Short mmCIF file of C-alpha atoms in Angstrom, two decimals:
data_model
loop_
_atom_site.label_atom_id
_atom_site.label_comp_id
_atom_site.label_asym_id
_atom_site.label_seq_id
_atom_site.Cartn_x
_atom_site.Cartn_y
_atom_site.Cartn_z
CA MET A 1 12.98 -9.98 9.49
CA PHE A 2 11.07 -7.49 11.45
CA TYR A 3 7.34 -7.14 11.46
CA ILE A 4 6.45 -3.46 11.55
CA HIS A 5 3.26 -2.09 12.51
CA CYS A 6 2.28 0.62 10.06
CA PRO A 7 -0.15 3.02 11.83
CA TYR A 8 -1.93 4.06 8.65
CA CYS A 9 -2.49 0.44 7.20
CA GLN A 10 -3.13 -0.72 10.89
CA GLU A 11 -1.44 -3.92 10.61
CA TYR A 12 1.94 -5.62 10.55
CA ARG A 13 3.99 -5.81 7.46
CA GLU A 14 7.29 -7.12 6.30
CA GLU A 15 10.23 -4.97 7.02
CA GLU A 16 10.84 -5.19 3.29
CA GLU A 17 8.08 -2.96 2.69
CA PHE A 18 9.59 -0.13 4.77
CA HIS A 19 12.35 2.30 4.33
CA PRO A 20 14.17 4.24 7.18
CA ARG A 21 14.40 7.93 6.43
CA GLY A 22 16.66 9.09 9.49
CA GLN A 23 15.89 10.85 12.50
CA GLY A 24 12.24 11.87 13.32
CA HIS A 25 10.85 15.15 14.55
CA LEU A 26 13.28 17.38 13.02
CA MET A 27 11.90 21.15 13.13
CA ARG A 28 12.89 23.46 10.39
CA PRO A 29 13.63 26.88 11.75
CA ALA A 30 10.37 28.73 12.52
CA ASP A 31 11.82 32.00 10.89
CA PRO A 32 14.08 30.95 8.25
CA ASP A 33 15.34 34.51 7.34
CA ASN A 34 16.32 35.30 10.68
CA ALA A 35 17.98 32.02 11.64
CA THR A 36 21.60 31.96 12.44
CA ASP A 37 24.08 29.73 10.48
CA GLU A 38 24.41 27.58 13.51
CA GLU A 39 20.69 26.83 13.64
CA TRP A 40 20.60 26.20 10.06
CA GLY A 41 23.78 23.78 10.21
CA ASP A 42 22.15 22.00 13.04
CA TYR A 43 18.81 21.54 11.10
CA LEU A 44 20.62 20.33 7.87
CA PHE A 45 23.52 18.45 8.84
CA PHE A 46 23.62 17.37 12.52
CA ARG A 47 21.79 14.14 13.85
CA ASP A 48 21.41 12.35 17.03
CA ASN A 49 23.22 9.04 17.23
CA PRO A 50 22.13 7.72 20.63
CA ARG A 51 22.95 4.44 22.22
CA GLY A 52 19.30 3.29 23.18
CA ILE A 53 16.00 4.89 22.45
CA HIS A 54 15.73 6.60 19.14
CA HIS A 55 12.85 8.28 17.37
CA GLU A 56 13.09 7.61 13.51
CA LEU A 57 11.07 8.74 10.55
CA TRP A 58 10.19 5.62 8.27
CA VAL A 59 8.11 5.35 5.07
CA HIS A 60 5.84 2.56 4.22
CA SER A 61 7.26 2.82 0.68
CA VAL A 62 5.70 -0.36 -0.84
CA GLY A 63 2.40 0.04 0.67
CA CYS A 64 0.32 3.24 1.61
CA ARG A 65 3.62 5.35 0.98
CA LYS A 66 2.96 7.33 4.17
CA PHE A 67 5.73 8.59 6.36
CA PHE A 68 5.28 7.81 10.10
CA ASN A 69 7.77 7.70 13.38
CA ILE A 70 9.10 4.64 14.99
CA THR A 71 10.66 4.59 18.37
CA ARG A 72 13.56 1.99 18.09
CA ASN A 73 16.20 0.73 20.66
CA THR A 74 19.40 1.09 18.72
CA VAL A 75 21.34 -1.40 20.83
CA THR A 76 18.64 -4.09 20.54
CA TYR A 77 17.01 -3.24 17.26
CA GLU A 78 13.73 -3.60 19.37
CA ILE A 79 10.89 -1.47 17.81
CA LEU A 80 9.01 0.02 20.85
CA GLU A 81 6.27 1.81 19.06
CA THR A 82 4.99 3.38 15.91
CA TYR A 83 3.05 6.34 15.62
CA PRO A 84 1.59 8.60 12.81
CA MET A 85 3.08 11.90 11.97
CA GLY A 86 2.31 14.83 14.28
CA GLU A 87 2.11 12.62 17.16
CA GLN A 88 4.51 12.45 20.04
CA PRO A 89 6.06 9.33 21.16
CA THR A 90 4.65 7.68 24.48
CA ILE A 91 8.21 6.01 25.00
CA THR A 92 11.19 8.18 25.20
CA ALA A 93 14.75 7.79 26.62
CA GLU A 94 13.54 9.29 30.09
CA SER A 95 10.51 7.21 30.46
CA GLU A 96 12.59 4.05 29.87
CA LYS A 97 14.88 5.29 32.40
CA LEU A 98 12.19 6.11 34.80
CA ARG A 99 10.88 2.48 34.15
CA LYS A 100 14.30 1.16 35.20
CA GLU A 101 14.66 3.31 38.27
CA GLN A 102 11.31 2.14 39.42
CA GLY A 103 12.12 -1.49 38.94
CA VAL A 104 9.46 -2.26 36.23
CA GLN A 105 10.85 -4.95 34.02
CA THR A 106 10.49 -4.26 30.27
CA ALA A 107 8.54 -7.03 28.64
CA ASP A 108 10.37 -8.74 26.13
CA GLY A 109 8.98 -9.78 22.57
CA GLY A 110 5.41 -9.57 23.50
CA TRP A 111 5.11 -5.91 23.38
CA GLN A 112 7.55 -5.29 20.42
CA THR A 113 5.33 -2.77 18.88
CA ILE A 114 2.64 -0.77 20.14
CA GLY A 115 0.52 2.13 18.91
CA ALA A 116 0.82 5.40 20.29
CA GLN A 117 -2.94 5.80 20.68
CA PRO A 118 -4.16 4.78 24.12
CA ASP A 119 -7.02 2.64 22.62
CA SER A 120 -4.68 0.36 20.47
CA ARG A 121 -4.06 -1.98 23.45
CA ALA A 122 -4.77 -5.01 21.17
CA LEU A 123 -1.54 -4.24 19.35
CA ASN A 124 0.28 -5.59 22.55
CA GLU A 125 -0.98 -8.95 21.98
CA GLU A 126 1.12 -11.50 20.17
CA ILE A 127 0.60 -11.91 16.42
CA SER A 128 -0.82 -15.37 15.77
CA SER A 129 1.02 -17.12 13.40
CA MET B 1 -7.56 23.08 -9.20
CA SER B 2 -11.03 21.67 -9.69
CA ASN B 3 -12.64 23.51 -12.61
CA ALA B 4 -13.54 20.53 -14.32
CA SER B 5 -13.99 21.05 -17.98
CA ALA B 6 -10.46 22.63 -18.50
CA ARG B 7 -8.41 20.06 -17.30
CA GLU B 8 -10.21 16.86 -18.72
CA PHE B 9 -8.61 15.07 -21.71
CA ASN B 10 -9.76 11.80 -23.30
CA THR B 11 -6.64 9.76 -23.69
CA VAL B 12 -8.54 7.10 -25.87
CA PRO B 13 -8.73 8.47 -29.49
CA ALA B 14 -11.97 8.50 -31.46
CA GLY B 15 -12.70 5.55 -33.89
CA ASN B 16 -10.99 2.25 -33.29
CA PRO B 17 -7.50 2.66 -32.32
CA GLY B 18 -6.75 -0.93 -31.97
CA VAL B 19 -5.50 -1.19 -28.39
CA GLU B 20 -3.42 -3.88 -27.12
CA SER B 21 -3.10 -5.28 -23.54
CA PRO B 22 0.40 -4.63 -21.71
CA LEU B 23 0.66 -8.41 -21.89
CA ALA B 24 0.24 -8.64 -25.70
CA TRP B 25 3.98 -9.07 -26.36
CA SER B 26 4.18 -11.62 -23.57
CA TYR B 27 1.32 -13.67 -25.14
CA ARG B 28 3.27 -13.72 -28.53
CA GLN B 29 6.41 -14.86 -26.74
CA GLN B 30 4.89 -17.54 -24.57
CA LYS B 31 3.36 -20.67 -25.82
CA VAL B 32 -0.13 -20.85 -24.72
CA SER B 33 -0.85 -23.74 -22.34
CA SER B 34 -4.10 -25.01 -21.07
CA PRO B 35 -3.65 -28.80 -19.70
CA ALA B 36 -7.02 -30.45 -18.55
CA SER B 37 -5.91 -30.71 -14.99
CA ALA B 38 -4.44 -27.41 -14.33
CA GLY B 39 -3.87 -26.45 -10.54
CA VAL B 40 -3.63 -22.71 -11.63
CA VAL B 41 -5.75 -20.58 -13.71
CA LEU B 42 -4.30 -17.41 -15.04
CA ARG B 43 -6.35 -14.86 -17.03
CA GLU B 44 -5.85 -11.19 -17.77
CA LYS B 45 -8.68 -8.73 -17.08
CA ALA B 46 -7.41 -6.82 -19.87
CA LEU B 47 -8.08 -2.83 -20.56
CA LEU B 48 -10.08 -1.94 -17.64
CA GLY B 49 -10.57 1.66 -16.68
CA HIS B 50 -8.27 2.43 -13.65
CA MET B 51 -8.34 5.64 -11.63
CA VAL B 52 -6.63 6.99 -8.87
CA LEU B 53 -8.61 9.15 -6.37
CA ARG B 54 -6.99 11.41 -3.72
CA GLY B 55 -8.53 13.71 -1.38
CA GLY B 56 -10.48 13.79 1.73
CA ALA B 57 -12.33 10.65 2.59
CA ILE B 58 -15.83 12.42 3.24
CA VAL B 59 -16.20 14.69 0.10
CA LEU B 60 -14.89 11.56 -2.00
CA ASP B 61 -17.26 9.27 -0.38
CA GLU B 62 -20.35 11.68 -1.08
CA ALA B 63 -19.22 12.07 -4.74
CA VAL B 64 -18.68 8.50 -5.19
CA ARG B 65 -21.86 7.39 -3.73
CA GLN B 66 -23.54 10.01 -6.08
CA VAL B 67 -22.01 9.04 -9.23
CA LEU B 68 -21.34 5.26 -8.70
CA GLY B 69 -23.78 4.37 -6.07
CA MET B 70 -21.04 2.69 -4.00
CA SER B 71 -19.57 3.81 -0.72
CA LEU B 72 -15.89 4.56 -0.27
CA PRO B 73 -14.05 1.67 1.76
CA ALA B 74 -13.18 3.50 5.01
CA LYS B 75 -11.17 0.80 6.70
CA PRO B 76 -7.68 0.34 5.83
CA ASN B 77 -6.97 -2.63 2.98
CA THR B 78 -10.62 -3.09 2.04
CA ILE B 79 -12.62 -3.06 -1.07
CA THR B 80 -16.14 -2.38 -1.96
CA ARG B 81 -17.45 -3.55 -5.14
CA ASP B 82 -21.13 -2.99 -6.86
CA GLU B 83 -23.51 -5.75 -7.09
CA ALA B 84 -22.32 -7.12 -10.37
CA GLY B 85 -18.88 -7.11 -9.24
CA GLU B 86 -17.48 -5.19 -12.13
CA ARG B 87 -16.72 -1.94 -10.56
CA SER B 88 -14.66 -1.68 -7.28
CA ILE B 89 -13.10 0.90 -5.16
CA GLN B 90 -9.97 -0.01 -3.05
CA TRP B 91 -8.20 1.78 -0.15
CA ILE B 92 -4.85 2.23 -0.98
CA SER B 93 -3.66 4.89 1.59
CA PRO B 94 -5.51 7.21 4.14
CA ASP B 95 -6.26 9.78 1.27
CA GLU B 96 -6.05 7.45 -1.82
CA TRP B 97 -8.28 4.99 -3.44
CA LEU B 98 -8.14 2.87 -6.70
CA VAL B 99 -11.17 2.72 -8.75
CA ILE B 100 -11.46 -0.03 -11.27
CA VAL B 101 -14.41 -0.07 -13.82
CA PRO B 102 -15.13 -1.64 -17.01
CA GLY B 103 -12.94 -0.22 -19.77
CA GLY B 104 -14.51 2.85 -21.83
CA GLU B 105 -16.34 4.08 -18.64
CA GLU B 106 -13.33 5.74 -17.08
CA PHE B 107 -13.42 9.13 -19.00
CA ASP B 108 -17.35 9.62 -18.45
CA LEU B 109 -16.94 8.68 -14.74
CA GLU B 110 -13.95 11.08 -14.35
CA HIS B 111 -15.99 13.96 -15.89
CA ARG B 112 -18.99 13.20 -13.71
CA LEU B 113 -16.92 12.86 -10.49
CA ARG B 114 -15.33 16.36 -11.24
CA GLU B 115 -18.70 17.73 -11.89
CA SER B 116 -19.98 16.24 -8.34
CA LEU B 117 -16.80 17.33 -6.47
CA GLY B 118 -16.83 20.98 -7.89
CA ASP B 119 -14.48 22.99 -5.82
CA ALA B 120 -13.32 20.40 -3.30
CA HIS B 121 -9.61 19.65 -2.81
CA PHE B 122 -9.16 16.62 -4.78
CA SER B 123 -7.19 14.53 -7.39
CA ILE B 124 -8.50 12.17 -10.08
CA VAL B 125 -5.62 10.59 -12.30
CA ASN B 126 -6.66 8.15 -15.07
CA VAL B 127 -3.85 5.33 -14.79
CA SER B 128 -5.62 2.88 -17.19
CA GLY B 129 -2.66 2.68 -19.44
CA GLY B 130 -0.21 2.17 -16.52
CA GLN B 131 -1.46 -1.13 -15.15
CA THR B 132 -3.41 -4.22 -15.93
CA VAL B 133 -5.34 -6.90 -13.71
CA LEU B 134 -4.26 -10.48 -13.66
CA MET B 135 -6.74 -12.94 -12.28
CA LEU B 136 -5.27 -16.08 -10.48
CA ALA B 137 -7.62 -19.08 -9.61
CA GLY B 138 -7.38 -22.65 -9.06
CA ASP B 139 -6.57 -25.23 -6.39
CA HIS B 140 -2.92 -24.16 -6.06
CA ALA B 141 -3.41 -20.47 -6.59
CA ARG B 142 -2.49 -19.78 -2.96
CA GLU B 143 0.55 -21.81 -3.22
CA VAL B 144 1.77 -19.81 -6.18
CA LEU B 145 1.14 -16.44 -4.02
CA MET B 146 3.00 -18.05 -0.95
CA LYS B 147 6.15 -18.23 -2.79
CA THR B 148 5.46 -14.96 -4.52
CA VAL B 149 4.44 -12.25 -2.16
CA SER B 150 5.82 -11.40 1.33
CA PHE B 151 2.37 -10.72 2.69
CA ASP B 152 0.59 -13.55 4.63
CA VAL B 153 -2.12 -14.93 2.12
CA HIS B 154 -3.68 -17.52 4.69
CA PRO B 155 -7.34 -17.04 4.71
CA SER B 156 -7.19 -15.98 8.31
CA ALA B 157 -4.89 -12.97 7.26
CA PHE B 158 -6.65 -12.32 4.06
CA PRO B 159 -10.19 -12.52 3.76
CA VAL B 160 -12.43 -12.05 0.71
CA GLY B 161 -12.78 -8.28 0.09
CA LYS B 162 -9.15 -7.49 1.46
CA GLY B 163 -6.77 -5.79 -0.87
CA VAL B 164 -3.21 -4.61 -0.12
CA THR B 165 -0.09 -3.16 -1.81
CA THR B 166 2.96 -5.39 -1.25
CA ILE B 167 5.99 -6.89 -2.88
CA PHE B 168 5.47 -9.36 -5.63
CA ALA B 169 8.91 -11.05 -6.54
CA LYS B 170 11.15 -8.33 -7.33
CA ALA B 171 8.16 -5.83 -8.30
CA THR B 172 5.32 -4.58 -6.44
CA VAL B 173 1.65 -5.49 -6.72
CA VAL B 174 -1.86 -4.51 -5.59
CA LEU B 175 -3.21 -8.00 -4.45
CA ARG B 176 -6.93 -8.36 -4.00
CA ARG B 177 -8.86 -11.26 -3.00
CA ALA B 178 -12.15 -11.28 -5.09
CA SER B 179 -13.72 -14.17 -3.85
CA GLU B 180 -13.05 -17.41 -2.15
CA THR B 181 -11.40 -18.80 -5.24
CA GLU B 182 -10.22 -15.80 -7.13
CA TRP B 183 -7.35 -13.46 -6.58
CA GLU B 184 -6.74 -10.28 -8.63
CA LEU B 185 -3.16 -8.74 -8.99
CA VAL B 186 -2.94 -5.54 -10.37
CA ILE B 187 0.42 -5.05 -11.91
CA ARG B 188 2.55 -2.21 -13.39
CA ARG B 189 2.59 -2.13 -17.32
CA SER B 190 6.22 -1.88 -17.35
CA PHE B 191 6.43 -5.13 -15.08
CA ALA B 192 3.78 -7.04 -16.67
CA ASP B 193 5.71 -9.22 -18.59
CA TYR B 194 8.03 -9.88 -15.65
CA CYS B 195 5.18 -10.54 -13.39
CA TYR B 196 3.48 -12.95 -16.07
CA ARG B 197 6.54 -15.02 -16.66
CA TRP B 198 7.20 -15.26 -13.04
CA LEU B 199 3.53 -16.57 -12.34
CA LEU B 200 3.97 -19.07 -15.31
CA ASP B 201 7.28 -20.45 -13.65
CA ALA B 202 6.11 -20.45 -10.34
CA ALA B 203 2.81 -22.25 -11.34
CA SER B 204 4.38 -24.68 -13.67
CA GLU B 205 4.86 -27.22 -10.98
CA TYR B 206 0.83 -27.38 -10.52
CA GLY B 207 0.17 -27.28 -14.06
CA VAL B 208 -1.11 -23.82 -15.40
CA ASP B 209 -3.75 -22.79 -17.72
CA SER B 210 -2.95 -19.57 -19.08
CA GLN B 211 -5.54 -18.47 -21.72
#
């Protein structure tokens, strides 16, 4: 079982309360009438399937019932951060690559979930059991 | 959307319609037990007025202060109560609150809230018929909840005045800590019998006083 931090309830909840809804940050074509078939096809049917960092849309279906984003590592299942709708991730595939190149070791376990806001440092701390 | 009078409808018919709680059938099916040394006490707070308020926090807070004399809980997962403890407002989601008032008050309250909110962007839904409140108390109430809900019910994680929507057995519940010794469970009408029987079964090892 995962503990997932809901950015709206502002606390950790059981994975059971959540539901994944696929890739996050999908943009509907801005001008639908003039979008090409390819643009529509990409929007409707084609999804990323990366090995590593992935940004996903999840819903806190038993709880506040709000949608939010999760940055997740598809290899380790590690949840790197959760952030509300409309915000951009602070951790991306590029930033993770940069960390590795600069030789910064990724913390394990302790920072499993961090909020997107700079002031949510407290979330980095281990949850007391 | 908010022109009040056109959209109001009192769902309670005039006269004495003889309403029954969602658990009426369960009570008839189950033998009532009240052992002297019950570790768990289960009571229904039947036929209260439940309302779901949706909209912006600031406008709703103003209206609720004016009409009910209470503030809207601003922090997630918290509840505010009036002094008598009879009326409560619970944070459900960033734009949704659950208001519970004594039965019979809900239609008048809805009317006054609509008047006060005027043309603001909001929604008020009377859900009194859709859910009921169970009260769980006794020395072993927390143990019963520990094997029932996935949320951590230890006092350090669940202080008095907190309320969460979470999983209850195979259904869902709005779990509220009313006082040090009392828990409130807001359950769906259609799951009421299931939840009630689950609680009787889960509490049977401690002895359960169920009315």
